[in-house]
mmCIF file of C-alpha atoms in Angstrom:
data_model
loop_
_atom_site.group_PDB
_atom_site.id
_atom_site.type_symbol
_atom_site.label_atom_id
_atom_site.label_comp_id
_atom_site.label_asym_id
_atom_site.label_seq_id
_atom_site.Cartn_x
_atom_site.Cartn_y
_atom_site.Cartn_z
ATOM 1 C CA MET Z 10 -6.676 18.715 4.031
ATOM 2 C CA THR Z 11 -5.002 17.539 6.407
ATOM 3 C CA ARG Z 12 -6.358 13.499 7.335
ATOM 4 C CA THR Z 13 -6.372 11.963 11.114
ATOM 5 C CA PHE Z 14 -3.113 9.125 10.136
ATOM 6 C CA ARG Z 15 -4.112 5.437 10.487
ATOM 7 C CA PHE Z 16 -1.607 2.540 9.835
ATOM 8 C CA GLY Z 17 -0.904 -0.610 8.338
ATOM 9 C CA VAL Z 18 1.295 -3.529 8.540
ATOM 10 C CA VAL Z 19 2.618 -4.843 4.843
ATOM 11 C CA ALA Z 20 2.307 -9.236 5.487
ATOM 12 C CA THR Z 21 2.652 -12.595 4.265
ATOM 13 C CA PRO Z 22 1.326 -15.556 4.861
ATOM 14 C CA GLN Z 23 4.559 -17.901 6.612
ATOM 15 C CA GLY Z 24 3.033 -20.849 7.639
ATOM 16 C CA ASP Z 25 -0.035 -22.186 8.488
ATOM 17 C CA GLY Z 26 -3.499 -21.100 8.470
ATOM 18 C CA ASP Z 27 -3.199 -20.487 12.392
ATOM 19 C CA SER Z 28 -0.651 -18.449 12.015
ATOM 20 C CA TRP Z 29 -1.672 -16.155 9.348
ATOM 21 C CA ARG Z 30 -5.391 -15.935 10.994
ATOM 22 C CA ALA Z 31 -3.338 -14.536 14.505
ATOM 23 C CA THR Z 32 -0.841 -12.138 12.282
ATOM 24 C CA ALA Z 33 -4.155 -10.726 11.938
ATOM 25 C CA ARG Z 34 -5.310 -10.892 15.254
ATOM 26 C CA ARG Z 35 -2.029 -8.836 16.502
ATOM 27 C CA ILE Z 36 -2.322 -6.559 13.800
ATOM 28 C CA ALA Z 37 -5.574 -5.588 14.893
ATOM 29 C CA GLN Z 38 -4.192 -6.014 18.852
ATOM 30 C CA LEU Z 39 -1.495 -3.664 17.852
ATOM 31 C CA GLY Z 40 -4.698 -0.300 16.505
ATOM 32 C CA TYR Z 41 -2.882 -1.350 12.531
ATOM 33 C CA SER Z 42 -6.431 -0.726 10.796
ATOM 34 C CA THR Z 43 -4.766 -2.870 7.746
ATOM 35 C CA LEU Z 44 -3.458 -5.749 6.768
ATOM 36 C CA LEU Z 45 -1.553 -5.106 3.545
ATOM 37 C CA MET Z 46 -0.496 -8.446 1.024
ATOM 38 C CA PRO Z 47 1.750 -8.203 -1.481
ATOM 39 C CA ASP Z 48 0.968 -9.980 -4.606
ATOM 40 C CA GLY Z 49 2.725 -12.452 -7.191
ATOM 41 C CA LEU Z 50 3.114 -15.891 -7.555
ATOM 42 C CA GLN Z 51 6.216 -16.865 -4.932
ATOM 43 C CA LEU Z 52 3.166 -16.049 -2.718
ATOM 44 C CA LEU Z 53 -0.004 -17.775 -1.471
ATOM 45 C CA SER Z 54 -2.769 -15.490 -3.777
ATOM 46 C CA PRO Z 55 -3.663 -12.270 -1.734
ATOM 47 C CA PHE Z 56 -7.847 -12.319 -2.506
ATOM 48 C CA PRO Z 57 -8.682 -16.003 -0.086
ATOM 49 C CA SER Z 58 -5.421 -15.365 2.143
ATOM 50 C CA LEU Z 59 -6.943 -11.737 2.799
ATOM 51 C CA ALA Z 60 -11.120 -13.974 2.952
ATOM 52 C CA VAL Z 61 -8.831 -15.316 5.751
ATOM 53 C CA ALA Z 62 -7.661 -13.046 8.418
ATOM 54 C CA ALA Z 63 -10.321 -10.550 7.228
ATOM 55 C CA SER Z 64 -12.667 -13.435 9.618
ATOM 56 C CA ALA Z 65 -9.963 -13.553 12.393
ATOM 57 C CA ALA Z 66 -10.540 -9.767 12.985
ATOM 58 C CA ASP Z 67 -11.748 -6.807 12.969
ATOM 59 C CA VAL Z 68 -9.506 -4.580 10.770
ATOM 60 C CA ARG Z 69 -9.428 -3.361 7.025
ATOM 61 C CA VAL Z 70 -7.046 -5.789 4.247
ATOM 62 C CA ALA Z 71 -5.869 -4.686 1.033
ATOM 63 C CA THR Z 72 -4.281 -5.762 -2.067
ATOM 64 C CA PHE Z 73 -0.536 -3.999 -2.178
ATOM 65 C CA VAL Z 74 -0.888 -3.792 -4.788
ATOM 66 C CA LEU Z 75 -1.988 -6.018 -7.526
ATOM 67 C CA ALA Z 76 0.604 -6.432 -10.955
ATOM 68 C CA SER Z 77 -2.100 -4.877 -13.707
ATOM 69 C CA PRO Z 78 -0.822 -7.861 -16.073
ATOM 70 C CA LEU Z 79 -2.050 -10.712 -13.829
ATOM 71 C CA ARG Z 80 -5.453 -10.619 -14.002
ATOM 72 C CA THR Z 81 -7.725 -9.633 -17.156
ATOM 73 C CA PRO Z 82 -9.010 -6.494 -15.221
ATOM 74 C CA MET Z 83 -13.123 -7.878 -15.246
ATOM 75 C CA ALA Z 84 -11.635 -10.951 -12.916
ATOM 76 C CA ALA Z 85 -9.868 -8.935 -10.862
ATOM 77 C CA ALA Z 86 -12.986 -6.631 -10.077
ATOM 78 C CA TRP Z 87 -15.117 -9.860 -9.869
ATOM 79 C CA ASP Z 88 -12.301 -10.960 -6.660
ATOM 80 C CA ALA Z 89 -12.337 -7.372 -5.221
ATOM 81 C CA HIS Z 90 -16.159 -6.070 -5.415
ATOM 82 C CA SER Z 91 -16.605 -10.226 -3.775
ATOM 83 C CA MET Z 92 -14.070 -9.015 -1.176
ATOM 84 C CA THR Z 93 -15.693 -5.975 -0.382
ATOM 85 C CA VAL Z 94 -19.487 -7.661 0.436
ATOM 86 C CA LEU Z 95 -18.525 -10.643 2.424
ATOM 87 C CA THR Z 96 -15.451 -8.336 4.558
ATOM 88 C CA ASP Z 97 -18.245 -6.023 4.622
ATOM 89 C CA GLY Z 98 -16.533 -2.594 3.082
ATOM 90 C CA ARG Z 99 -13.251 -3.985 4.853
ATOM 91 C CA PHE Z 100 -11.727 -4.232 2.007
ATOM 92 C CA GLU Z 101 -9.408 -1.840 -0.410
ATOM 93 C CA LEU Z 102 -8.369 -2.585 -3.300
ATOM 94 C CA GLY Z 103 -4.718 -1.988 -4.367
ATOM 95 C CA ILE Z 104 -3.151 -1.569 -8.430
ATOM 96 C CA GLY Z 105 -0.054 -1.399 -10.090
ATOM 97 C CA THR Z 106 1.425 -2.131 -13.033
ATOM 98 C CA GLY Z 107 3.727 -4.590 -10.978
ATOM 99 C CA ILE Z 108 7.487 -4.841 -10.424
ATOM 100 C CA PRO Z 109 9.346 -5.697 -13.074
ATOM 101 C CA ALA Z 110 9.854 -10.083 -11.447
ATOM 102 C CA ALA Z 111 5.941 -9.249 -12.474
ATOM 103 C CA LYS Z 112 6.967 -10.441 -15.987
ATOM 104 C CA GLN Z 113 7.917 -13.622 -15.101
ATOM 105 C CA SER Z 114 4.604 -14.401 -13.712
ATOM 106 C CA ALA Z 115 2.432 -13.205 -15.855
ATOM 107 C CA GLU Z 116 4.260 -15.760 -18.522
ATOM 108 C CA ARG Z 117 3.471 -18.633 -16.346
ATOM 109 C CA LEU Z 118 -0.127 -17.661 -16.131
ATOM 110 C CA GLY Z 119 0.129 -17.080 -20.091
ATOM 111 C CA MET Z 120 -0.841 -13.268 -19.350
ATOM 112 C CA PRO Z 121 0.532 -10.627 -21.598
ATOM 113 C CA TYR Z 122 2.533 -8.864 -19.545
ATOM 114 C CA GLY Z 123 2.707 -5.953 -21.892
ATOM 115 C CA SER Z 124 4.024 -2.068 -22.545
ATOM 116 C CA THR Z 125 4.313 0.189 -19.673
ATOM 117 C CA ALA Z 126 1.229 2.420 -21.157
ATOM 118 C CA GLU Z 127 -0.289 -0.813 -21.637
ATOM 119 C CA ARG Z 128 -0.039 -1.961 -18.323
ATOM 120 C CA LEU Z 129 -1.235 1.394 -16.750
ATOM 121 C CA ALA Z 130 -4.501 1.113 -19.128
ATOM 122 C CA GLN Z 131 -4.956 -2.460 -17.559
ATOM 123 C CA VAL Z 132 -4.960 -0.173 -14.007
ATOM 124 C CA GLY Z 133 -7.095 2.084 -14.867
ATOM 125 C CA GLU Z 134 -9.944 -0.377 -16.808
ATOM 126 C CA THR Z 135 -9.858 -2.465 -13.552
ATOM 127 C CA ILE Z 136 -10.786 0.357 -11.690
ATOM 128 C CA ASP Z 137 -13.547 1.186 -14.429
ATOM 129 C CA ARG Z 138 -14.875 -2.688 -14.268
ATOM 130 C CA VAL Z 139 -14.789 -2.018 -10.185
ATOM 131 C CA ARG Z 140 -16.725 0.870 -10.246
ATOM 132 C CA GLU Z 141 -20.100 -1.115 -12.607
ATOM 133 C CA LEU Z 142 -20.023 -3.368 -9.879
ATOM 134 C CA ASP Z 143 -20.916 -0.850 -7.417
ATOM 135 C CA LYS Z 144 -23.703 -0.977 -6.331
ATOM 136 C CA ASP Z 145 -26.553 -0.153 -3.592
ATOM 137 C CA GLY Z 146 -24.640 1.427 -1.349
ATOM 138 C CA VAL Z 147 -20.916 -1.044 -1.753
ATOM 139 C CA ARG Z 148 -18.404 0.753 -3.284
ATOM 140 C CA THR Z 149 -14.811 -0.655 -3.186
ATOM 141 C CA PRO Z 150 -11.646 1.877 -2.244
ATOM 142 C CA VAL Z 151 -9.204 2.012 -4.992
ATOM 143 C CA LEU Z 152 -5.631 2.181 -4.046
ATOM 144 C CA VAL Z 153 -3.160 3.388 -6.976
ATOM 145 C CA ALA Z 154 0.694 2.755 -6.847
ATOM 146 C CA ALA Z 155 1.610 5.914 -9.086
ATOM 147 C CA GLY Z 156 5.293 6.764 -9.546
ATOM 148 C CA GLY Z 157 5.570 8.521 -13.368
ATOM 149 C CA PRO Z 158 3.481 11.385 -13.969
ATOM 150 C CA LYS Z 159 0.621 8.882 -16.245
ATOM 151 C CA SER Z 160 0.665 7.420 -13.174
ATOM 152 C CA ARG Z 161 -0.177 10.425 -10.824
ATOM 153 C CA ALA Z 162 -2.137 11.291 -13.839
ATOM 154 C CA LEU Z 163 -4.742 8.281 -13.706
ATOM 155 C CA ALA Z 164 -4.835 8.038 -10.091
ATOM 156 C CA ALA Z 165 -5.304 11.886 -10.162
ATOM 157 C CA GLU Z 166 -8.448 10.522 -11.934
ATOM 158 C CA LYS Z 167 -9.877 7.743 -10.490
ATOM 159 C CA ALA Z 168 -8.607 6.503 -7.248
ATOM 160 C CA ASP Z 169 -9.115 7.046 -3.458
ATOM 161 C CA ILE Z 170 -6.199 6.477 -1.880
ATOM 162 C CA VAL Z 171 -2.424 7.350 -3.753
ATOM 163 C CA THR Z 172 0.611 5.527 -2.392
ATOM 164 C CA LEU Z 173 3.797 7.349 -4.394
ATOM 165 C CA ALA Z 174 6.189 4.637 -5.316
ATOM 166 C CA ALA Z 175 9.291 7.507 -5.609
ATOM 167 C CA GLY Z 176 13.237 5.758 -5.605
ATOM 168 C CA PRO Z 177 14.929 4.494 -2.248
ATOM 169 C CA LEU Z 178 16.464 8.155 -2.092
ATOM 170 C CA ALA Z 179 13.830 9.816 -2.420
ATOM 171 C CA ASP Z 180 13.404 12.434 0.253
ATOM 172 C CA ILE Z 181 10.930 14.603 1.574
ATOM 173 C CA ASP Z 182 11.443 17.189 -0.952
ATOM 174 C CA ASP Z 183 10.631 14.776 -4.181
ATOM 175 C CA MET Z 184 7.538 13.212 -2.746
ATOM 176 C CA ALA Z 185 6.582 17.258 -2.093
ATOM 177 C CA ALA Z 186 7.133 17.817 -5.308
ATOM 178 C CA MET Z 187 5.058 14.192 -6.479
ATOM 179 C CA ALA Z 188 2.094 15.187 -4.126
ATOM 180 C CA ASP Z 189 2.123 18.806 -5.543
ATOM 181 C CA ASP Z 190 1.602 16.947 -8.803
ATOM 182 C CA LEU Z 191 -0.498 15.208 -7.657
ATOM 183 C CA ARG Z 192 -3.424 17.086 -6.546
ATOM 184 C CA ALA Z 193 -2.712 19.800 -9.414
ATOM 185 C CA LYS Z 194 -4.138 16.976 -11.423
ATOM 186 C CA ALA Z 195 -7.069 15.875 -9.719
ATOM 187 C CA GLY Z 196 -7.700 19.222 -9.765
ATOM 188 C CA ASP Z 197 -12.053 19.315 -7.477
ATOM 189 C CA ARG Z 198 -10.308 16.009 -6.150
ATOM 190 C CA ALA Z 199 -7.204 16.555 -4.513
ATOM 191 C CA ASP Z 200 -9.337 16.842 -1.360
ATOM 192 C CA VAL Z 201 -10.872 13.680 -1.437
ATOM 193 C CA ILE Z 202 -7.883 11.735 -2.401
ATOM 194 C CA GLU Z 203 -6.250 9.509 1.172
ATOM 195 C CA LEU Z 204 -2.244 9.526 -0.111
ATOM 196 C CA ALA Z 205 -0.144 7.131 1.490
ATOM 197 C CA MET Z 206 3.150 6.103 2.065
ATOM 198 C CA ASN Z 207 4.532 2.785 2.675
ATOM 199 C CA ILE Z 208 7.574 2.991 5.311
ATOM 200 C CA PHE Z 209 10.722 -0.316 3.934
ATOM 201 C CA VAL Z 210 13.062 0.370 7.185
ATOM 202 C CA VAL Z 211 12.135 1.166 10.804
ATOM 203 C CA GLY Z 212 15.117 1.911 13.337
ATOM 204 C CA ASP Z 213 19.121 1.705 12.269
ATOM 205 C CA GLU Z 214 19.392 -1.530 10.580
ATOM 206 C CA VAL Z 215 18.017 -2.181 7.091
ATOM 207 C CA PRO Z 216 17.268 -6.159 6.716
ATOM 208 C CA PRO Z 217 19.580 -8.373 4.095
ATOM 209 C CA TRP Z 218 15.789 -8.707 2.338
ATOM 210 C CA THR Z 219 14.750 -4.875 1.768
ATOM 211 C CA LYS Z 220 19.311 -4.374 1.459
ATOM 212 C CA GLN Z 221 18.763 -6.484 -1.991
ATOM 213 C CA PHE Z 222 15.076 -4.753 -2.908
ATOM 214 C CA MET Z 223 15.807 -1.263 -2.708
ATOM 215 C CA GLY Z 224 20.035 -1.641 -3.543
ATOM 216 C CA VAL Z 225 21.392 0.754 -0.813
ATOM 217 C CA ASP Z 226 22.432 -0.167 2.694
ATOM 218 C CA ALA Z 227 21.623 2.545 6.024
ATOM 219 C CA ASP Z 228 24.644 4.808 5.953
ATOM 220 C CA GLU Z 229 23.344 5.735 2.400
ATOM 221 C CA LEU Z 230 20.029 6.408 3.010
ATOM 222 C CA VAL Z 231 20.790 7.841 6.445
ATOM 223 C CA ALA Z 232 22.684 10.470 3.684
ATOM 224 C CA ALA Z 233 19.777 10.988 1.251
ATOM 225 C CA ASP Z 234 17.170 11.623 4.932
ATOM 226 C CA ALA Z 235 15.607 9.065 2.486
ATOM 227 C CA LEU Z 236 11.730 8.513 3.358
ATOM 228 C CA THR Z 237 11.698 5.008 3.264
ATOM 229 C CA MET Z 238 13.578 4.884 6.619
ATOM 230 C CA LEU Z 239 12.297 6.406 9.869
ATOM 231 C CA ARG Z 240 14.502 5.926 13.176
ATOM 232 C CA GLY Z 241 14.181 7.820 16.691
ATOM 233 C CA THR Z 242 12.851 7.170 19.677
ATOM 234 C CA PRO Z 243 8.722 6.810 19.181
ATOM 235 C CA GLN Z 244 8.208 10.444 19.633
ATOM 236 C CA GLN Z 245 10.903 11.488 17.190
ATOM 237 C CA MET Z 246 9.294 9.123 14.775
ATOM 238 C CA ALA Z 247 5.643 10.751 15.125
ATOM 239 C CA ALA Z 248 6.905 14.225 14.619
ATOM 240 C CA GLU Z 249 8.632 13.124 11.438
ATOM 241 C CA LEU Z 250 5.310 11.916 10.687
ATOM 242 C CA ARG Z 251 3.811 14.198 11.710
ATOM 243 C CA ARG Z 252 6.269 16.700 9.751
ATOM 244 C CA ARG Z 253 5.637 14.338 6.489
ATOM 245 C CA ARG Z 254 1.976 15.143 6.949
ATOM 246 C CA ASP Z 255 2.243 18.842 6.753
ATOM 247 C CA ARG Z 256 4.594 19.189 4.285
ATOM 248 C CA ILE Z 257 3.481 15.489 1.909
ATOM 249 C CA GLY Z 258 -0.176 15.125 3.226
ATOM 250 C CA THR Z 259 0.407 11.288 3.636
ATOM 251 C CA SER Z 260 -1.554 9.928 6.397
ATOM 252 C CA TYR Z 261 -2.081 6.373 6.252
ATOM 253 C CA ILE Z 262 1.408 4.965 6.672
ATOM 254 C CA SER Z 263 2.204 1.069 6.182
ATOM 255 C CA VAL Z 264 5.485 -0.769 7.242
ATOM 256 C CA ASN Z 265 6.422 -4.576 6.769
ATOM 257 C CA ALA Z 266 5.455 -7.054 9.169
ATOM 258 C CA GLN Z 267 8.852 -7.719 10.282
ATOM 259 C CA PHE Z 268 8.721 -3.624 12.210
ATOM 260 C CA LEU Z 269 5.354 -4.788 14.248
ATOM 261 C CA GLU Z 270 5.818 -4.707 17.410
ATOM 262 C CA GLN Z 271 8.406 -1.663 16.788
ATOM 263 C CA PHE Z 272 6.257 0.012 15.255
ATOM 264 C CA ALA Z 273 3.299 0.224 17.883
ATOM 265 C CA PRO Z 274 4.286 2.399 20.300
ATOM 266 C CA VAL Z 275 4.169 5.081 17.075
ATOM 267 C CA VAL Z 276 1.121 3.463 16.258
ATOM 268 C CA GLU Z 277 -0.854 4.702 19.602
ATOM 269 C CA LEU Z 278 0.572 8.327 19.869
ATOM 270 C CA LEU Z 279 -1.146 8.616 16.486
ATOM 271 C CA SER Z 280 -3.854 7.055 15.512
ATOM 272 C CA GLY Z 281 -6.867 9.508 14.839
ATOM 273 C CA THR Z 282 -4.390 12.629 15.536
#
């Protein structure tokens, strides 16, 4: 099933509440559907931050993604359900096992970090607790960041949205193989799962923080035809995203806030198509 495109911006509060509300309003003005926020003690807490954003603009809000070891499953589910109710259904719970830096955050919070299997089990239990709280027509959509086969199996069983967590140099063949595996594991659920993709670089230059995070430069991304980069005119970018949707099935596309304005013409070309 081919889904229509929708677009999000991954952002974090950089100043006071006024600047954060202005960011949310600008995201909505430019036609993005969702404001997504990462998780970690180096940032403000995502739930109150996203509640403020949702009150400032008619935009969906999402965690991207919660690190499962930083909260008990019930605590995460409680906050997620509360957000869904108070935003009138405009919240999406994104959750995963966490990047390596989450270990230090868990330690500071007095939470056990656990093995990869234990952290993945926490993801599954969190989704189960969310579903227990769903009632009276209120349902929280859940996005799972899935990398390896076991996380794809869990996502295939429980997630509404899946972002395929591949390496920074993954190309279209790599991602298509992951998507095919996810759909095979999902069976009858395959058509209800929305596939998401986060683009780290829009244009030809890799920002310093992105280069540090990914460990690769622009030449390496271009040489690999990596899907973490999107280049060209707005029309060329739109054509490339259609190619990716045709081959992989990805229709929910997010970019970092640094590229908010630069990517807006692509959003205008593709939203709802």
